[in-house]
PDB file of C-alpha atoms in Angstrom:
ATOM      1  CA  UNK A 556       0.000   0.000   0.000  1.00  0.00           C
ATOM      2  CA  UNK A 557       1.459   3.325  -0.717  1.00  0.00           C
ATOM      3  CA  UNK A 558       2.681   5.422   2.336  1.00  0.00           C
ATOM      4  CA  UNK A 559       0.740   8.707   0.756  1.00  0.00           C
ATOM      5  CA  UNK A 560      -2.667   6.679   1.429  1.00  0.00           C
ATOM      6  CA  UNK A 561      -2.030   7.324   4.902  1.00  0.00           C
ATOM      7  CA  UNK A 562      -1.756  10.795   5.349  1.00  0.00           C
ATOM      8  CA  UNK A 563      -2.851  13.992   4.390  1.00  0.00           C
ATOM      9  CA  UNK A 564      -1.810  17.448   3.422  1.00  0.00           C
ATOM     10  CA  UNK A 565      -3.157  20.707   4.536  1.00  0.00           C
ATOM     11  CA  UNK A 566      -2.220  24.616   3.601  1.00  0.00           C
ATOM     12  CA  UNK A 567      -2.469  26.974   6.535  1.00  0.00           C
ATOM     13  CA  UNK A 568      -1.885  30.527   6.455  1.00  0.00           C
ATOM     14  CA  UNK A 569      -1.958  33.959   8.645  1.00  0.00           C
ATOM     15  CA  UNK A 570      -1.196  37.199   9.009  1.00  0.00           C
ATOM     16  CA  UNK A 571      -0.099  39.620  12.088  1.00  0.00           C
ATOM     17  CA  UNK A 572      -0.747  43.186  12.313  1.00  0.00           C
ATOM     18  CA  UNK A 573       2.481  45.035  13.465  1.00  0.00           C
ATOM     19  CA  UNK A 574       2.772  48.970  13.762  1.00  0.00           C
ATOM     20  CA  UNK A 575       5.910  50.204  12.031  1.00  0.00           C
ATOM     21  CA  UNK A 576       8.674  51.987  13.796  1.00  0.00           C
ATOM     22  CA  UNK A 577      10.370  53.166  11.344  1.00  0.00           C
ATOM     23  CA  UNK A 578      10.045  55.429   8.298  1.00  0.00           C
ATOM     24  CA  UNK A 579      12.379  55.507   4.932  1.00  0.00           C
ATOM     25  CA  UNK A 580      11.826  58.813   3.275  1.00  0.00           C
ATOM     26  CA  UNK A 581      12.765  59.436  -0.077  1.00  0.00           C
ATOM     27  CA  UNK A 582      13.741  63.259  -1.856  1.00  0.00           C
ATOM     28  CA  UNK A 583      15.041  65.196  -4.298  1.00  0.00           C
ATOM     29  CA  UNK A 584      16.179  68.142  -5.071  1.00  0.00           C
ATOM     30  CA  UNK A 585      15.801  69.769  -8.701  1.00  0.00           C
ATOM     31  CA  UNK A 586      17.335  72.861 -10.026  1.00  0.00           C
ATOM     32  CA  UNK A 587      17.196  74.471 -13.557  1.00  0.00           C
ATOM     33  CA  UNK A 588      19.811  77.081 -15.116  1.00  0.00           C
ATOM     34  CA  UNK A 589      20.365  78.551 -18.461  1.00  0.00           C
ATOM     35  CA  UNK A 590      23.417  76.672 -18.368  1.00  0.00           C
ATOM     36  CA  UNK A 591      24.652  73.104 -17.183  1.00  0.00           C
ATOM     37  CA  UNK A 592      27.226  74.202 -14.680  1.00  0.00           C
ATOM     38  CA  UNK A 593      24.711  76.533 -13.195  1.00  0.00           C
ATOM     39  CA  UNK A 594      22.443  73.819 -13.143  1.00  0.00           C
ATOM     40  CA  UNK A 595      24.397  71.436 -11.270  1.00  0.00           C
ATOM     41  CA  UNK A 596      26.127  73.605  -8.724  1.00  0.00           C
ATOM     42  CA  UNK A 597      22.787  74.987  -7.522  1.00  0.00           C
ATOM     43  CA  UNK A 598      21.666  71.235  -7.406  1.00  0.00           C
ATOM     44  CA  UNK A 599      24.721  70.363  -5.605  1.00  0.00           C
ATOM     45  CA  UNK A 600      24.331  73.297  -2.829  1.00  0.00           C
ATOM     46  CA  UNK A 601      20.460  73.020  -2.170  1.00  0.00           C
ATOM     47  CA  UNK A 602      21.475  68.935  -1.503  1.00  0.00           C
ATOM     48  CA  UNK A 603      24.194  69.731   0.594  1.00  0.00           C
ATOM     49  CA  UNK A 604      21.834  72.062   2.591  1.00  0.00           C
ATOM     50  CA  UNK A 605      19.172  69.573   2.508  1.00  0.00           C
ATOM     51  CA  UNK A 606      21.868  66.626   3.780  1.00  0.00           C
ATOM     52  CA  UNK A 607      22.768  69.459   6.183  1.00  0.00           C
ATOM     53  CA  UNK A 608      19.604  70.239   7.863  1.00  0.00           C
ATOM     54  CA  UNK A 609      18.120  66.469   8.035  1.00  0.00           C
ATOM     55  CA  UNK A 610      21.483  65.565   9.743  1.00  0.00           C
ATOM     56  CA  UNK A 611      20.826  68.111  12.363  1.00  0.00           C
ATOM     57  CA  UNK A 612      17.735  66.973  12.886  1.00  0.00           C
ATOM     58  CA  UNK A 613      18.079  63.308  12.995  1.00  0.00           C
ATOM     59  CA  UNK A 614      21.915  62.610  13.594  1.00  0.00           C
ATOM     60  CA  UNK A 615      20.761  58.706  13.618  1.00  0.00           C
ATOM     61  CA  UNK A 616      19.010  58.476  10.222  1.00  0.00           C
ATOM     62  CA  UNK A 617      21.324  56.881   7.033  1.00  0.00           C
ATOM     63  CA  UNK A 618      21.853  59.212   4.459  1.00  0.00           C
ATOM     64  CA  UNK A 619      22.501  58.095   1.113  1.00  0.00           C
ATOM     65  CA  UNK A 620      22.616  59.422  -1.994  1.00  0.00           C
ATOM     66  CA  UNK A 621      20.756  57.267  -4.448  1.00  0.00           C
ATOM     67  CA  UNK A 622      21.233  59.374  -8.100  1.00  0.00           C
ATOM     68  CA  UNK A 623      22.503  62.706  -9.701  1.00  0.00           C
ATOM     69  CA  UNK A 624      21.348  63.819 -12.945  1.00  0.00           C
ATOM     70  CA  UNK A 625      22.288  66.345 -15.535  1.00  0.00           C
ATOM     71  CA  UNK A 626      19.728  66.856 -18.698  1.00  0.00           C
ATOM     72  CA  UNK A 627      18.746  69.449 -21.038  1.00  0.00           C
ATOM     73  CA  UNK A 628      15.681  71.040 -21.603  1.00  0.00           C
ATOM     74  CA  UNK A 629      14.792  71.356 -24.818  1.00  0.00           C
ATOM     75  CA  UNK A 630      12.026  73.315 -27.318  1.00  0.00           C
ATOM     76  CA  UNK A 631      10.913  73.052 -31.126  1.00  0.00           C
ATOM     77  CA  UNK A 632      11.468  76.064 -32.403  1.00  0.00           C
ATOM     78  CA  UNK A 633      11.663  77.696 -36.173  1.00  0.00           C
ATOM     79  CA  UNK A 634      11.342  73.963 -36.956  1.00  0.00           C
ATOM     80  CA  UNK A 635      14.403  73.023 -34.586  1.00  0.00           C
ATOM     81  CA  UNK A 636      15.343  71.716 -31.460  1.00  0.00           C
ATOM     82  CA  UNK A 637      16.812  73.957 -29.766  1.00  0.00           C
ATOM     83  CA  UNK A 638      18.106  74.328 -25.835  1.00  0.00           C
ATOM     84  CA  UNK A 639      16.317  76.387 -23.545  1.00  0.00           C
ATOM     85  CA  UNK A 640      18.177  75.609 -20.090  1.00  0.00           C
ATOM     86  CA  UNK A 641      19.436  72.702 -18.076  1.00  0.00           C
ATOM     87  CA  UNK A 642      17.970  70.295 -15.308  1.00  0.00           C
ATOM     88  CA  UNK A 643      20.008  68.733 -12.553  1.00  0.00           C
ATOM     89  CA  UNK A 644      18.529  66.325  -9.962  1.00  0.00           C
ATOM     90  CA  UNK A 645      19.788  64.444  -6.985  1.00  0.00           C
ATOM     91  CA  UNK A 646      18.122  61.828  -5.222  1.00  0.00           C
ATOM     92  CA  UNK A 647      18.314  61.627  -1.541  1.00  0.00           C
ATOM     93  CA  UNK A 648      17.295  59.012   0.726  1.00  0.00           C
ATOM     94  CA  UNK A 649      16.978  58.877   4.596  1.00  0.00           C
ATOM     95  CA  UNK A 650      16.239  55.817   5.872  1.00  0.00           C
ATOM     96  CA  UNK A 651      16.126  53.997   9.943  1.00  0.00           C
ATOM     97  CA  UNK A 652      14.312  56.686  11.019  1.00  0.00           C
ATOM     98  CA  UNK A 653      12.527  56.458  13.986  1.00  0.00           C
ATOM     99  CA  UNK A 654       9.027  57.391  13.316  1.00  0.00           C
ATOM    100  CA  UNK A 655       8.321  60.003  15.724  1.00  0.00           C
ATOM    101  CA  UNK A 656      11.040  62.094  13.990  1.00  0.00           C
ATOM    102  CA  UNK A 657      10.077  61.628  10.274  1.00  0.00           C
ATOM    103  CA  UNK A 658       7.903  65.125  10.590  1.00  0.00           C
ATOM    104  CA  UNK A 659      10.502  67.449  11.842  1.00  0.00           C
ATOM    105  CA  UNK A 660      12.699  65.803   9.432  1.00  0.00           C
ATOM    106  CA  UNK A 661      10.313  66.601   6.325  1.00  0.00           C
ATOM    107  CA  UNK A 662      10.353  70.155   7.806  1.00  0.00           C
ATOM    108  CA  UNK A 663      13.831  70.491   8.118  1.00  0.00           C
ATOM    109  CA  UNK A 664      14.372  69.336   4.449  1.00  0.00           C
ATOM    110  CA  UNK A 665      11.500  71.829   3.113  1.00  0.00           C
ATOM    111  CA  UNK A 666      12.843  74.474   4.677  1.00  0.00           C
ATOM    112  CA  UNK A 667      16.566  74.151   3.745  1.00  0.00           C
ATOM    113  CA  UNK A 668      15.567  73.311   0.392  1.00  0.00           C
ATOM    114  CA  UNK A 669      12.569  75.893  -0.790  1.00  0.00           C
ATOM    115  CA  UNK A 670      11.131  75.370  -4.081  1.00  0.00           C
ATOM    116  CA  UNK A 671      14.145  72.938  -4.953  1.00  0.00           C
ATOM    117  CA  UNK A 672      13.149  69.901  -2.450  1.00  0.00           C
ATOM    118  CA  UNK A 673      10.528  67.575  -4.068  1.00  0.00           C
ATOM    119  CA  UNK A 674       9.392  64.750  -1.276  1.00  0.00           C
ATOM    120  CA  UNK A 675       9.003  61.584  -4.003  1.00  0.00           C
ATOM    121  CA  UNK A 676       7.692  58.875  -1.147  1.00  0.00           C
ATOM    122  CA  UNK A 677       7.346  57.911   2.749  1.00  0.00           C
ATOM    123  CA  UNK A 678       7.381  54.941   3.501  1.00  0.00           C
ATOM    124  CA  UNK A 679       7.784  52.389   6.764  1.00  0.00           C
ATOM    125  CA  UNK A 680       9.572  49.390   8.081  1.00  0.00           C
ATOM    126  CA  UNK A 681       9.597  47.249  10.834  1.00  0.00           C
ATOM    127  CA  UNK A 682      13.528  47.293  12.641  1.00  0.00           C
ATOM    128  CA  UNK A 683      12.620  43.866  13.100  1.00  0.00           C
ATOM    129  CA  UNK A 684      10.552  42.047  10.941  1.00  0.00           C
ATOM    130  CA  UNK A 685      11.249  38.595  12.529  1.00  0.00           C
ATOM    131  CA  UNK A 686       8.992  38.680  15.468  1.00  0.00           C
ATOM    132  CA  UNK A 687       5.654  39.574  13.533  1.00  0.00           C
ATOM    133  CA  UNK A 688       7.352  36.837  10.833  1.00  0.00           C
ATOM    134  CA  UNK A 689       7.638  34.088  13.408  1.00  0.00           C
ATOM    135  CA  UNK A 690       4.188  34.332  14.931  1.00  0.00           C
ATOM    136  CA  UNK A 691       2.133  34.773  11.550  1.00  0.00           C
ATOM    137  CA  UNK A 692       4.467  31.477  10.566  1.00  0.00           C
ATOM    138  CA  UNK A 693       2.983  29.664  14.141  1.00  0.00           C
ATOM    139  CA  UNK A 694      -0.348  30.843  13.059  1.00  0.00           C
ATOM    140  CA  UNK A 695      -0.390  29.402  10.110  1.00  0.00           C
ATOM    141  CA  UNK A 696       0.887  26.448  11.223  1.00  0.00           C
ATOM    142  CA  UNK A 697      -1.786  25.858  13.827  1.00  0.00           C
ATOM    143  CA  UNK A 698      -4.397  26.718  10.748  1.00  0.00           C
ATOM    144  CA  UNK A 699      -2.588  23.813   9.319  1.00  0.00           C
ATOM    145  CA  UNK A 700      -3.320  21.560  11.522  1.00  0.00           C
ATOM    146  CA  UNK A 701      -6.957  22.678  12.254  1.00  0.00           C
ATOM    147  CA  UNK A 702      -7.976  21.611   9.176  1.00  0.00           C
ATOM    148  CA  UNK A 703      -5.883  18.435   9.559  1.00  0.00           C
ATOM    149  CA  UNK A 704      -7.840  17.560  12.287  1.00  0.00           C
ATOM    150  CA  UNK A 705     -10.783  18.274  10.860  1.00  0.00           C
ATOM    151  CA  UNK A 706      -9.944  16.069   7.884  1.00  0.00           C
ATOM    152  CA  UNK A 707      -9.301  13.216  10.286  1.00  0.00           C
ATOM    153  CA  UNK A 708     -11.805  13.365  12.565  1.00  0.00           C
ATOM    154  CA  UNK A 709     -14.101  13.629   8.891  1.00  0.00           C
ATOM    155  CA  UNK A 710     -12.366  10.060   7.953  1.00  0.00           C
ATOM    156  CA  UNK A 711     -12.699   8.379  11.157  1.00  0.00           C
ATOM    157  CA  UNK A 712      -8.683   8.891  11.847  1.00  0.00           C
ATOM    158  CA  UNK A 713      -6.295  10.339  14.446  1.00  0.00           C
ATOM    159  CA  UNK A 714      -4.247  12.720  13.621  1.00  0.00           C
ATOM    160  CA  UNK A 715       0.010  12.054  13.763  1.00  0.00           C
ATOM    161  CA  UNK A 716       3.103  13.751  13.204  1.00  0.00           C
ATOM    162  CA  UNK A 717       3.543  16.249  10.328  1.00  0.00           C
ATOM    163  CA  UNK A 718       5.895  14.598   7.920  1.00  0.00           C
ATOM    164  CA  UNK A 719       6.482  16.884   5.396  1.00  0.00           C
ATOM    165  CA  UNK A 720       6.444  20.838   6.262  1.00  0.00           C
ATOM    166  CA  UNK A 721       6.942  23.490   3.096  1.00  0.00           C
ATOM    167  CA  UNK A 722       6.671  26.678   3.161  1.00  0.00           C
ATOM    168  CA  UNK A 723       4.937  28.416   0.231  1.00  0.00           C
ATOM    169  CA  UNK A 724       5.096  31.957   0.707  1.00  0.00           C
ATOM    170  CA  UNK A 725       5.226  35.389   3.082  1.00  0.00           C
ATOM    171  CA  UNK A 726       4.646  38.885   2.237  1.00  0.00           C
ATOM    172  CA  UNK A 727       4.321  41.831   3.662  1.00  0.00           C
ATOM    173  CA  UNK A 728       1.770  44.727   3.175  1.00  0.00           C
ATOM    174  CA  UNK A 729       1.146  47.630   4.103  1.00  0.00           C
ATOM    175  CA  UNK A 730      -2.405  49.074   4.107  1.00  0.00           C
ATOM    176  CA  UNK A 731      -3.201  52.438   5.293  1.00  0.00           C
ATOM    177  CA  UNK A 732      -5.243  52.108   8.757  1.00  0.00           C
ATOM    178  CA  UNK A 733      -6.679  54.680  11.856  1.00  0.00           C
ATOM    179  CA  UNK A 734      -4.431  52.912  14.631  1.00  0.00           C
ATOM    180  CA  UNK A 735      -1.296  54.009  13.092  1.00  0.00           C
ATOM    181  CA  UNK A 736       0.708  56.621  14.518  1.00  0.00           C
ATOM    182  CA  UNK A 737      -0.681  60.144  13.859  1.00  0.00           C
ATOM    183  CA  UNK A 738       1.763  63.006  13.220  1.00  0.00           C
ATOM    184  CA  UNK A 739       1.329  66.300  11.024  1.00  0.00           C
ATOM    185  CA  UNK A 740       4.056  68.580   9.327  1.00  0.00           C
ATOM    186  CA  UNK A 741       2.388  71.858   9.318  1.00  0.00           C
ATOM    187  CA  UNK A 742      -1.118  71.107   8.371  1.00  0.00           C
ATOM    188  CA  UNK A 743      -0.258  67.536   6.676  1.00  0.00           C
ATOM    189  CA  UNK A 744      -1.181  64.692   7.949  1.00  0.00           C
ATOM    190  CA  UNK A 745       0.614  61.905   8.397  1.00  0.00           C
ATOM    191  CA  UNK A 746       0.182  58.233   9.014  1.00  0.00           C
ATOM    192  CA  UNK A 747       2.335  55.249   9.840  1.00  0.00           C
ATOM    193  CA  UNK A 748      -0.339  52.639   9.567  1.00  0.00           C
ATOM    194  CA  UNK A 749       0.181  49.033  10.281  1.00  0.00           C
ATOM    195  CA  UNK A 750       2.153  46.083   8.373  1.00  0.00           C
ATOM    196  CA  UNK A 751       0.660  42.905   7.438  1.00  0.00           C
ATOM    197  CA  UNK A 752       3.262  40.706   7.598  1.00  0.00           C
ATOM    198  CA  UNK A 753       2.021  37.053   6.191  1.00  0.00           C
ATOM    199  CA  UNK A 754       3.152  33.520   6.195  1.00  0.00           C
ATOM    200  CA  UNK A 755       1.911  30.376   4.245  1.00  0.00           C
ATOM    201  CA  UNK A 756       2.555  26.439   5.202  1.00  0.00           C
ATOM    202  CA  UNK A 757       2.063  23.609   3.861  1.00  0.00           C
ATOM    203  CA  UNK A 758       1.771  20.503   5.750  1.00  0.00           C
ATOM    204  CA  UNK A 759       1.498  16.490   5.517  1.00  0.00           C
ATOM    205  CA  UNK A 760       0.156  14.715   8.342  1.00  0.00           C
ATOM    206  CA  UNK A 761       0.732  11.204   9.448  1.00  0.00           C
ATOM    207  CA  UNK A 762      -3.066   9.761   9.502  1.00  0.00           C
ATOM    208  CA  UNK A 763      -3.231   6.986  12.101  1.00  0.00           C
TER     209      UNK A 763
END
């Protein structure tokens, strides 16, 4: 008799609901000139002054700089292309940031930067991920063997040992939701939310 006919295999899956401590911000800083030195010195001061002020503020946070661009700007005129000034971009980004500082550190960058700064995202993270990962991975194990039971008890069997255990999946979202952290940066509001951080198991059963 094959071994298989004698047990049974069951998915289980969860997910745990863990408030995020800390926020990744992402900038930029954009300046145009009639010419591309112009351009990218002014670029290169208003970042400096951004770096400047969001170190001040947050002398924790990791500050990296993630691009630097240089492009022209061009028009169709007189039926030709012709260049009308000069872009240059960097990208900043400021990341293990504790949450309760993420609004003074928008500020700060705002202000040192003026109508150069551009705020592309804000986003949050969980320092450690593990915990919530380790108990949505228990949950789904016990929803595993739930419907394991179930199964048996529906057959007229006991349940036994798992056998075989796979896992088939995690992920993390991150939905907005009203128990998050509330903070505001002048009259924006701002919301850290919650994480939904998933796990997925699958399991065979002995059946005895």
């Amino acid at each position: 008799m094959n071994q298989l006919e004698h047990t049974v295999t069951t998915i289980g899956s969860a997910t745990i609901a863990a408030v995020p401590d800390l926020a990744v911000i992402t900038l930029a800083v954009e300046c145009r000139h009639t010419g591309a030195q112009g351009a990218f010195d002014a670029a290169a001061t208003a970042a400096a002054r951004v770096l400047a002020a969001i170190g001040e503020t947050a002398p924790g946070a990791l500050l990296t700089t993630r691009g630097v661009g240089l492009r022209a700007e061009t028009a169709w005129r007189d039926e030709q292309t012709v260049v009308t000034g000069y872009v240059s971009d960097s990208t900043l980004l400021v990341s293990g940031l504790p949450i309760d500082a993420a609004s003074a550190v928008l500020h700060a960058a705002v202000a040192a930067g003026g109508d150069d700064v551009r705020i592309q995202s804000l986003e949050y993270e969980l320092a450690d991920e593990h915990e919530a990962r380790n108990g949505a991975r228990e949950d789904a194990f016990a929803d595993a063997r739930a419907k394991a039971g179930q199964l048996a008890q529906l057959a007229g069997r006991t349940l036994g040992a798992a056998v075989v255990i796979e896992e088939i999946g995690e992920n993390t979202v991150s939905p907005l939701r009203a128990a998050g952290r509330d903070m505001k940066l002048a009259s924006m509001p701002v919301m850290a939310g919650e994480k939904q951080v998933g796990a997925g198991v699958s399991v065979r059963w002995e059946l005895i």
